[in-house]
Short mmCIF file of C-alpha atoms in Angstrom, two decimals:
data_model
loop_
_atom_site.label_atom_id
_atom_site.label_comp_id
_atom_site.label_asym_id
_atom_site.label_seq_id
_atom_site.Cartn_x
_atom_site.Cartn_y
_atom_site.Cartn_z
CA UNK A 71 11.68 -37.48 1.94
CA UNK A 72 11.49 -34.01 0.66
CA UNK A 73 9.37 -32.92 -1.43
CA UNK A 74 10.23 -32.18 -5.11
CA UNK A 75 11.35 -29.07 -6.27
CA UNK A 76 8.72 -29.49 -9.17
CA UNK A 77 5.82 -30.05 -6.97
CA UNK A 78 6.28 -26.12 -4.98
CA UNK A 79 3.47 -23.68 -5.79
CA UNK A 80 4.42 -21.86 -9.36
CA UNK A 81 1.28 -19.18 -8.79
CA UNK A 82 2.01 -15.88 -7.62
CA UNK A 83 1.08 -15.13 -3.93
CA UNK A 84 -2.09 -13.57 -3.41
CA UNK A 85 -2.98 -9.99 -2.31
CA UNK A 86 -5.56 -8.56 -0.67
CA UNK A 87 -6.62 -4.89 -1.43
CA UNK A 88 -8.18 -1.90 0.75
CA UNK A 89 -9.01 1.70 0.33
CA UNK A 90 -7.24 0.78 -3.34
CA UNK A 91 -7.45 3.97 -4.95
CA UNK A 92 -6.37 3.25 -8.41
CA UNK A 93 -3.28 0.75 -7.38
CA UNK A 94 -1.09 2.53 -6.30
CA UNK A 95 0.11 0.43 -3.77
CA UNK A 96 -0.58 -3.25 -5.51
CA UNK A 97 1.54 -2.24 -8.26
CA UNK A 98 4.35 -2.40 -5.62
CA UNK A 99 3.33 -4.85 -3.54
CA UNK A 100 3.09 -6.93 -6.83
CA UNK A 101 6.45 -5.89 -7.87
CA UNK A 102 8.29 -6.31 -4.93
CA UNK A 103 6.52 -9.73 -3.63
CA UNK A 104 5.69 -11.68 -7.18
CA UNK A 105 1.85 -11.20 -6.33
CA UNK A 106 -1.00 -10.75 -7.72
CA UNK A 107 -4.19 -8.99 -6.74
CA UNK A 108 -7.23 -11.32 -6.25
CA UNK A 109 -9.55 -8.65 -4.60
CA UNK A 110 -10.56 -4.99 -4.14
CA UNK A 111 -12.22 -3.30 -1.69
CA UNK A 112 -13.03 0.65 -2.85
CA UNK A 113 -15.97 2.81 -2.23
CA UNK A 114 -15.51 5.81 -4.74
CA UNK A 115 -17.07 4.23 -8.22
CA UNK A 116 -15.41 6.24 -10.33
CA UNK A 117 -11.88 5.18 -8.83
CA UNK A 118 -12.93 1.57 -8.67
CA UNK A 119 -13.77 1.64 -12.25
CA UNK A 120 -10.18 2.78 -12.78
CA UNK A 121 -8.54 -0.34 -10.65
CA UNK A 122 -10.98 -2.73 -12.20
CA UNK A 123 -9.94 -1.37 -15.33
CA UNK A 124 -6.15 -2.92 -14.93
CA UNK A 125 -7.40 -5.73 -12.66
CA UNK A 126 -10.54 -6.79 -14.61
CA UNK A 127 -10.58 -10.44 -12.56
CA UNK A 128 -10.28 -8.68 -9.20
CA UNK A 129 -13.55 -8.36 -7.44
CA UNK A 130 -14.75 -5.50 -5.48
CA UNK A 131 -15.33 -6.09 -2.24
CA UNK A 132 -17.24 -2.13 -1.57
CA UNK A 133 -17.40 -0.86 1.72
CA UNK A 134 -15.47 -2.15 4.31
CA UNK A 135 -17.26 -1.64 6.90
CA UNK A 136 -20.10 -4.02 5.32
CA UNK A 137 -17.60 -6.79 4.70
CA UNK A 138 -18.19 -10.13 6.20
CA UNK A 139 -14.22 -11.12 6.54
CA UNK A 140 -15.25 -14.62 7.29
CA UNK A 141 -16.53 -15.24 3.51
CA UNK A 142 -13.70 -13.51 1.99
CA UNK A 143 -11.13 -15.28 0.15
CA UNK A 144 -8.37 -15.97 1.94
CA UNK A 145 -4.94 -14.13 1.02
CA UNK A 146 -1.14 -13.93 1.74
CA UNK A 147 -0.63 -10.25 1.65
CA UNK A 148 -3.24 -7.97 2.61
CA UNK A 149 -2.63 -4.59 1.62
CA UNK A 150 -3.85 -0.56 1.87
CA UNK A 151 -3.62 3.19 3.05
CA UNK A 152 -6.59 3.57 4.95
CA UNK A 153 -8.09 7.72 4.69
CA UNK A 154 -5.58 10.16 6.02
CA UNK A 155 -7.60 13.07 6.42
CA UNK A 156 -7.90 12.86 9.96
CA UNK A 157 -4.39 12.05 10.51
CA UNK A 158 -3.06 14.63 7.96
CA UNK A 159 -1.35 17.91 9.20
CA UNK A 160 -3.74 19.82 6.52
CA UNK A 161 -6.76 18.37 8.43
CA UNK A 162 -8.61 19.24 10.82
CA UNK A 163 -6.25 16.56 12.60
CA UNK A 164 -8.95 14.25 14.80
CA UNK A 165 -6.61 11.77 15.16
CA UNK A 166 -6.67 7.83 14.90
CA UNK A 167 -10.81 7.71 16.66
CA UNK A 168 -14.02 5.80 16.10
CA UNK A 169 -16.41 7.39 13.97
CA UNK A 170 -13.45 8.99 11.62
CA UNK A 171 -12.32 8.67 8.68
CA UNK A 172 -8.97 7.67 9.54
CA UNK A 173 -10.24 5.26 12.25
CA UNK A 174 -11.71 2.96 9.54
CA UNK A 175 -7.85 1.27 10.49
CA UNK A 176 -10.13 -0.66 13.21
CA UNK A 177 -12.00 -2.09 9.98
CA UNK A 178 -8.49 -3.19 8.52
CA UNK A 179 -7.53 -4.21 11.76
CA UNK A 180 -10.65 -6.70 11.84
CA UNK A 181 -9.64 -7.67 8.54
CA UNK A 182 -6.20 -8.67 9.23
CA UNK A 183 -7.43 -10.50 12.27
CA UNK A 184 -10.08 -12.39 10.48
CA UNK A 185 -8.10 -13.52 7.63
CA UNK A 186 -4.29 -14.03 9.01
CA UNK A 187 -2.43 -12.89 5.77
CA UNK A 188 1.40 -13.29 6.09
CA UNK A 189 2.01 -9.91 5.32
CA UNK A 190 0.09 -6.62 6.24
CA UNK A 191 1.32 -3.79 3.89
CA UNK A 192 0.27 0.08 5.06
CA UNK A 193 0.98 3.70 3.69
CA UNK A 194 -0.32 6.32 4.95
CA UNK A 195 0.74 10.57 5.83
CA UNK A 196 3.43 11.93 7.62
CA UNK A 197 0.59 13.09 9.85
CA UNK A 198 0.39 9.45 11.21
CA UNK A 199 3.64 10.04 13.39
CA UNK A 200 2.48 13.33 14.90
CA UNK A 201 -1.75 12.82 15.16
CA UNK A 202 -3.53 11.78 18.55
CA UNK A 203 -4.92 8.29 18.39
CA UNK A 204 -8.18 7.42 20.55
CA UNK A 205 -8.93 4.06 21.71
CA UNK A 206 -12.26 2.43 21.00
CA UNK A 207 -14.59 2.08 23.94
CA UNK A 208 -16.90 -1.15 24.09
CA UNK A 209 -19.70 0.93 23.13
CA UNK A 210 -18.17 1.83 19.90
CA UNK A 211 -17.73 -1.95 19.24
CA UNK A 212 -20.13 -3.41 16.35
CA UNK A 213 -23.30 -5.00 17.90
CA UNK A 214 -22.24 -8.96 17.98
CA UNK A 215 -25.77 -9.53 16.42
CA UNK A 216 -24.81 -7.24 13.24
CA UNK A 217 -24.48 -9.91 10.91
CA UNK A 218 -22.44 -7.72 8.26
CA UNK A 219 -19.71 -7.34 9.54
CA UNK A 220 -16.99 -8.98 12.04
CA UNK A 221 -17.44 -10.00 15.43
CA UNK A 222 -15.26 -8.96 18.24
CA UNK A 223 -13.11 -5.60 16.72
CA UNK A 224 -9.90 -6.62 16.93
CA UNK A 225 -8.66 -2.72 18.12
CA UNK A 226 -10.92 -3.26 21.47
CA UNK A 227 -8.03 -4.30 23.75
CA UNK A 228 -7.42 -2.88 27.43
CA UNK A 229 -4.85 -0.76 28.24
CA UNK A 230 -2.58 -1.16 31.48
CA UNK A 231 -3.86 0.51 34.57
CA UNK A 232 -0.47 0.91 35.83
CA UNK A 233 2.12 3.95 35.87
CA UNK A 234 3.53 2.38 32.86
CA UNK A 235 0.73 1.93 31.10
CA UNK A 236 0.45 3.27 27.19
CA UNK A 237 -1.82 6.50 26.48
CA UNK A 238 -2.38 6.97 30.50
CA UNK A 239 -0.47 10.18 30.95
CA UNK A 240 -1.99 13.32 29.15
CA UNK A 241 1.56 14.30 28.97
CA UNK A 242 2.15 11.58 26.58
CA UNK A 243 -0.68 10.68 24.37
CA UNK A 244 -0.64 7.64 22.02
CA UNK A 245 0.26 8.62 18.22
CA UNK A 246 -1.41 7.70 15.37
CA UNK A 247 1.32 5.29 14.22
CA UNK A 248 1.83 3.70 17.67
CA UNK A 249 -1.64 2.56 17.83
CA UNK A 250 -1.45 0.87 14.15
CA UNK A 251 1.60 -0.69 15.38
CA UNK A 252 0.42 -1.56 18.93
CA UNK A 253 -3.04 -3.18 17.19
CA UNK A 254 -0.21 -5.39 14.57
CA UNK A 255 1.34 -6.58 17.72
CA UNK A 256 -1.32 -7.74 19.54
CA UNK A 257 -2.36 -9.34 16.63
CA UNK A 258 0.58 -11.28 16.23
CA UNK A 259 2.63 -9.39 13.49
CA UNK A 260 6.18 -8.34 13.61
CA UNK A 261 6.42 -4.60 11.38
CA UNK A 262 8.75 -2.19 10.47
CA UNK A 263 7.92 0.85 9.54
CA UNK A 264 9.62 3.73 7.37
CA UNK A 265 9.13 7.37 6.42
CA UNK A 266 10.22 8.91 2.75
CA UNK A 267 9.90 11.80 0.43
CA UNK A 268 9.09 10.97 -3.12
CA UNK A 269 12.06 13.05 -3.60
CA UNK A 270 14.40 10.39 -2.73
CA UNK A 271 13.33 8.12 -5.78
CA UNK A 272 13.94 11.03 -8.29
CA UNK A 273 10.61 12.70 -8.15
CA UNK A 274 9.88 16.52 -8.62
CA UNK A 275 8.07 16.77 -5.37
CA UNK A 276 8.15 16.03 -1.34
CA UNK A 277 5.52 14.17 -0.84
CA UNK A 278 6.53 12.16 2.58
CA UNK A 279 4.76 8.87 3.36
CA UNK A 280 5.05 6.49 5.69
CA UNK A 281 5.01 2.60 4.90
CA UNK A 282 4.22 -0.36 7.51
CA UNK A 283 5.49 -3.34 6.49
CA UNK A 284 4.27 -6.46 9.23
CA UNK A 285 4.55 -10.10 9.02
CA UNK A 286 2.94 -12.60 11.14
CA UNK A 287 5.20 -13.96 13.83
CA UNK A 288 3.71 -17.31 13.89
CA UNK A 289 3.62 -18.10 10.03
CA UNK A 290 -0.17 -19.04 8.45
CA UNK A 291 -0.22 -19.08 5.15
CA UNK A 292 -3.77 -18.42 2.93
CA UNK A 293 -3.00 -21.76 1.39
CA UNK A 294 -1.84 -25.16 1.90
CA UNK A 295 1.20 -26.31 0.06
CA UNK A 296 0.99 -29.79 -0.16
CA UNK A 297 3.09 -32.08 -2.87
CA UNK A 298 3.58 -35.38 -3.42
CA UNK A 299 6.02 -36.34 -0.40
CA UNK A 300 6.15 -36.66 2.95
CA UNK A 301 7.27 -32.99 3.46
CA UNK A 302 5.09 -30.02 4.66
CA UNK A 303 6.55 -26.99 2.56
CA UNK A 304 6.51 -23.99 4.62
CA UNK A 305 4.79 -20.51 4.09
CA UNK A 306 5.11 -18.55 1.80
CA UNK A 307 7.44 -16.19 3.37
CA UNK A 308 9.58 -19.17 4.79
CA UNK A 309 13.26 -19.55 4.15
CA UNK A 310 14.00 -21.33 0.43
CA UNK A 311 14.53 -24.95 0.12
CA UNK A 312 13.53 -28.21 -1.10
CA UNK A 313 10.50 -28.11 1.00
CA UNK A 314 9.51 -24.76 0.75
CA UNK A 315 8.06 -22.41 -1.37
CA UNK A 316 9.84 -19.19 -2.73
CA UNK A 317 10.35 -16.63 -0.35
CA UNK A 318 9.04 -13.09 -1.56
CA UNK A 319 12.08 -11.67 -1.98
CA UNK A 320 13.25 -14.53 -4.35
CA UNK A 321 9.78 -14.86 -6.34
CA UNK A 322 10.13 -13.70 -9.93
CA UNK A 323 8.57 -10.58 -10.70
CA UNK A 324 5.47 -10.29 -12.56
CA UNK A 325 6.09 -9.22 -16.39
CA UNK A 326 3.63 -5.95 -16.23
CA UNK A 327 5.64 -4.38 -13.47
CA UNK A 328 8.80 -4.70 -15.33
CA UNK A 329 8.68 -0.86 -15.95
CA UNK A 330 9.23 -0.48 -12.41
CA UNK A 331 12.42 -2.45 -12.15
CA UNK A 332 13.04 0.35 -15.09
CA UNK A 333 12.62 2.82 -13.05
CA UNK A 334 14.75 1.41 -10.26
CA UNK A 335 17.91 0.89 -12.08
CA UNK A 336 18.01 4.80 -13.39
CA UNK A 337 17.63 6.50 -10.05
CA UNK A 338 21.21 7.12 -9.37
CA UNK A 339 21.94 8.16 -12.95
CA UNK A 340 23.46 11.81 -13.36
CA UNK A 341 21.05 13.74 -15.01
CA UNK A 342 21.64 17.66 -16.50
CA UNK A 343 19.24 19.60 -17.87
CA UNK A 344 19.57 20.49 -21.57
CA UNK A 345 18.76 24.11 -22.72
CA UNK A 346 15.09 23.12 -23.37
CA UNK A 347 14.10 21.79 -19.86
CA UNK A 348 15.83 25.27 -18.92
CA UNK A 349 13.84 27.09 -21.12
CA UNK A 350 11.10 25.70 -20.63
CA UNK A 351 10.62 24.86 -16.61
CA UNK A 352 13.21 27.76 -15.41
CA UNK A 353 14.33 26.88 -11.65
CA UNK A 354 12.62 23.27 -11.65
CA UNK A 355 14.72 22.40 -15.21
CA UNK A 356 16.95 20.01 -13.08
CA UNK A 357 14.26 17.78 -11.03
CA UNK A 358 11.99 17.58 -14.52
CA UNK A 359 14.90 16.32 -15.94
CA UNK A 360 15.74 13.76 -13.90
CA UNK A 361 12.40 12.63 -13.40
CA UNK A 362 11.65 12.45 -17.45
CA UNK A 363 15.20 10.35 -17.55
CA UNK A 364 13.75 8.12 -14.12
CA UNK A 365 10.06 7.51 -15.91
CA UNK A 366 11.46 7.19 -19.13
CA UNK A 367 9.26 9.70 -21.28
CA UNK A 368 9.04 13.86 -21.65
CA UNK A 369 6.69 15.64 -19.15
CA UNK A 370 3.18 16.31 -20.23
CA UNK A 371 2.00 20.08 -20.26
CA UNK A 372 1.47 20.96 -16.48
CA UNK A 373 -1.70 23.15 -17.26
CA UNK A 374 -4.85 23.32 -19.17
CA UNK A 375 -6.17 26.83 -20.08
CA UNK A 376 -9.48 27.96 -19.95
CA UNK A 377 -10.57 31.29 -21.17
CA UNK A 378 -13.54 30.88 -18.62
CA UNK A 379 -12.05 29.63 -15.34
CA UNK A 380 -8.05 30.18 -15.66
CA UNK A 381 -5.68 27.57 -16.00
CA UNK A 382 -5.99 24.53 -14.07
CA UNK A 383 -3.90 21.56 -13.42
CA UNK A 384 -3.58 19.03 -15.77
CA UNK A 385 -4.49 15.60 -14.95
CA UNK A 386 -1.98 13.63 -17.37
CA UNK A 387 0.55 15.64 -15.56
CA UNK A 388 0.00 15.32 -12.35
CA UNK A 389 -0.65 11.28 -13.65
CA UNK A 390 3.49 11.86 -14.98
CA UNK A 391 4.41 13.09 -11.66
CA UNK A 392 2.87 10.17 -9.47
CA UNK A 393 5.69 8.15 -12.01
CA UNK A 394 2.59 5.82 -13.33
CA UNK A 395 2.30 4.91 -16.81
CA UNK A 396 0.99 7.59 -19.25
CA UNK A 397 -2.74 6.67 -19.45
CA UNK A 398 -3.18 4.60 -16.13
CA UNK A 399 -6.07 7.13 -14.57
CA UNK A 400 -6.33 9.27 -17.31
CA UNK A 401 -7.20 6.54 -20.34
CA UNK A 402 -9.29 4.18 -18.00
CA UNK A 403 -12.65 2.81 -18.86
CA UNK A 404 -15.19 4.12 -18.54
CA UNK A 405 -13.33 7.73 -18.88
CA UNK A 406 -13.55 9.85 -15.65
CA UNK A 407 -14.07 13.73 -15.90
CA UNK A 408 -11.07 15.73 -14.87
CA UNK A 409 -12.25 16.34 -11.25
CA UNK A 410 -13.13 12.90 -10.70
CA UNK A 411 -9.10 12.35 -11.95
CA UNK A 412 -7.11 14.90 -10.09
CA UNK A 413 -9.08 13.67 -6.90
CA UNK A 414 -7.58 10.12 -7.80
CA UNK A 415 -4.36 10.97 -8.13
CA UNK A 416 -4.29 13.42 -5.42
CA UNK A 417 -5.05 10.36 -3.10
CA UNK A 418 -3.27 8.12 -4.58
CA UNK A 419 0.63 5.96 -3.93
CA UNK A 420 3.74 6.97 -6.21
CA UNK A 421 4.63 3.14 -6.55
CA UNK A 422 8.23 3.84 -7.30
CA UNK A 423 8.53 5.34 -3.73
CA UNK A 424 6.41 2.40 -2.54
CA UNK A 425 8.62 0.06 -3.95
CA UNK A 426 11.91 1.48 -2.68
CA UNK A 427 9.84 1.59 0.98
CA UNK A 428 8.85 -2.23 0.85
CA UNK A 429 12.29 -3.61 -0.58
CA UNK A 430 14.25 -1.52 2.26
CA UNK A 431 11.71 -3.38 4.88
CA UNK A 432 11.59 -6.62 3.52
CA UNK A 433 14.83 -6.90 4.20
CA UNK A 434 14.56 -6.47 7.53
CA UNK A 435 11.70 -8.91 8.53
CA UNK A 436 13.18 -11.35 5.94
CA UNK A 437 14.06 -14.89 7.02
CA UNK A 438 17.61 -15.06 7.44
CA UNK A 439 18.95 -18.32 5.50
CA UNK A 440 21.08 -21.07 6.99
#
């Protein structure tokens, strides 16, 4: 006997959040999977205040590095664009190593080993096909009697001695990416990754990324679906049916990310400036224009003057060109100065190009249906 249709899991799958920034990437992963954050993990207070501002029942989780994974609440999608700035080709570029920045991935890695989310959702620089990645050494391994954090790093793995072996030839070092993607394998995850411009979504800038999207190969869900019958419903990523819960790419979408599917459906409009954008924004009239018609409301002023200092970039622009809603960073609670927002946004995802990123590789590691 099957089990009911009525008995599946209504709740939205659960996410998992690192290096969050102001949610940037949830907003995406929310939209594109039918989630819903149940945890934070960000070290910058002023930016945390900002994501527990729109996520006020979302914990934070601080420093990853102190995190005991084992007493963290299980999740289905774990999710986050660990720092760039040693992978970033306006860095000093000291690649994917212990005792970076940019090798805090280990710390995600340890995470995603410890609690076995479906899905494993990364964004990072275009830096992270080009930078050197260094393996850690035993020695760089956390002390197994350093109760704060987890046991056995899940990066530490040997590398073939033979002729064939990766990263043995200085001829041919390991990347950046490659290691992420080597770790996600050996942890038992199939991914897919993809590069973009935010340009490609409408936006008036570049701004390249590059999105991982991994599932486990062996499904294990965060939480048991059990109904009434006889049935075991699958994962939550398994294909739909009677004993099964939704698959992500069939799970409604959350109401407060409906201005992203908003966004989606006027990216291939034809946009031409009028004789204000022209006036007013000269050789970039065209790409304001579309991006006003793609987020649905007039750019801010780009500037603020300053009889002091000179003019300086204004923060609820910059907020407009990230395609976020008007007040996300800039509105938040408590109020941040207008460093502490330009250094937020700077760092943070356009979800619009996030979204566009995870649909295009969900449907690639999607469960084809019978």
């Amino acid at each position: 006997m099957l089990t009911p249709p009525e008995t599946l899991d209504p709740e939205p799958l659960k996410v998992g959040s690192l290096f969050s920034g102001y949610g940037g990437l949830d907003l995406p992963v929310e939209h594109v999977f039918g989630a819903r954050t149940a945890w934070f993990s960000e070290i910058n207070e002023p930016v945390a205040h900002v994501f527990s501002h729109h996520w006020p029942d979302a914990p934070n989780l601080g420093d990853i590095t102190m995190i005991d994974w084992r007493s963290v609440e299980p999740v289905d999608i774990l999710c986050g664009g660990f720092p760039c700035q040693d992978v970033s080709t306006v860095g000093k570029m000291a690649g994917l190593a212990p005792g970076t920045r940019s090798g805090l991935w280990a710390n995600m890695a340890d995470a995603v080993d410890q609690l076995r989310p479906e899905w494993v959702v990364i964004e990072n620089v275009r830096g992270l096909l080009s930078a050197s990645a260094i393996r850690a050494t035993p020695e760089d391994a956390t002390p197994q009697g350093d109760e704060r954090a987890t046991p056995d790093p899940a990066t530490l793995r040997h590398l073939e001695p033979d002729l064939w072996g990766l990263g043995n030839q200085p001829a041919r070092p390991l990347r950046a990416l490659g290691a992420v993607l080597g770790d996600l394998a050996d942890l038992g995850y199939d991914a897919r990754w993809i590069g973009l411009p935010a340009s490609l979504v409408g936006a008036p800038h570049p701004r390249f990324r590059v999105f991982i999207l991994a599932r486990a190969t062996v499904p294990h869900s965060a939480r048991l679906r059990r109904g009434t019958g006889r049935g075991e419903p699958g994962s939550s990523a398994g294909t739909t049916g009677n004993d099964r819960a939704l698959a992500p790419g069939d799970r409604p979408r959350l109401e407060w990310t409906a201005w992203l599917t908003e966004m989606e459906s006027r990216i291939r409009d034809a946009v031409e400036p009028d004789r204000r954008h022209l006036h007013r924004w000269g050789r970039y009239a065209a790409a304001i224009a579309r991006w006003e018609h793609i987020t649905g409301r007039a750019a801010p002023a780009p500037a603020l003057l300053n009889d002091s200092a000179g003019p300086r970039p204004a923060s609820a622009f910059v907020e407009w060109l990230m395609g976020l809603p008007a007040g996300w960073v800039t509105h938040s609670l408590p109020a941040l100065t207008l460093n502490q927002q330009l250094a937020a946004l700077g760092n943070g995802v356009l979800p619009l190009q996030a979204t566009l990123a995870l649909t295009r590789l969900l449907s690639l590691l999607k469960p084809t249906r019978n």
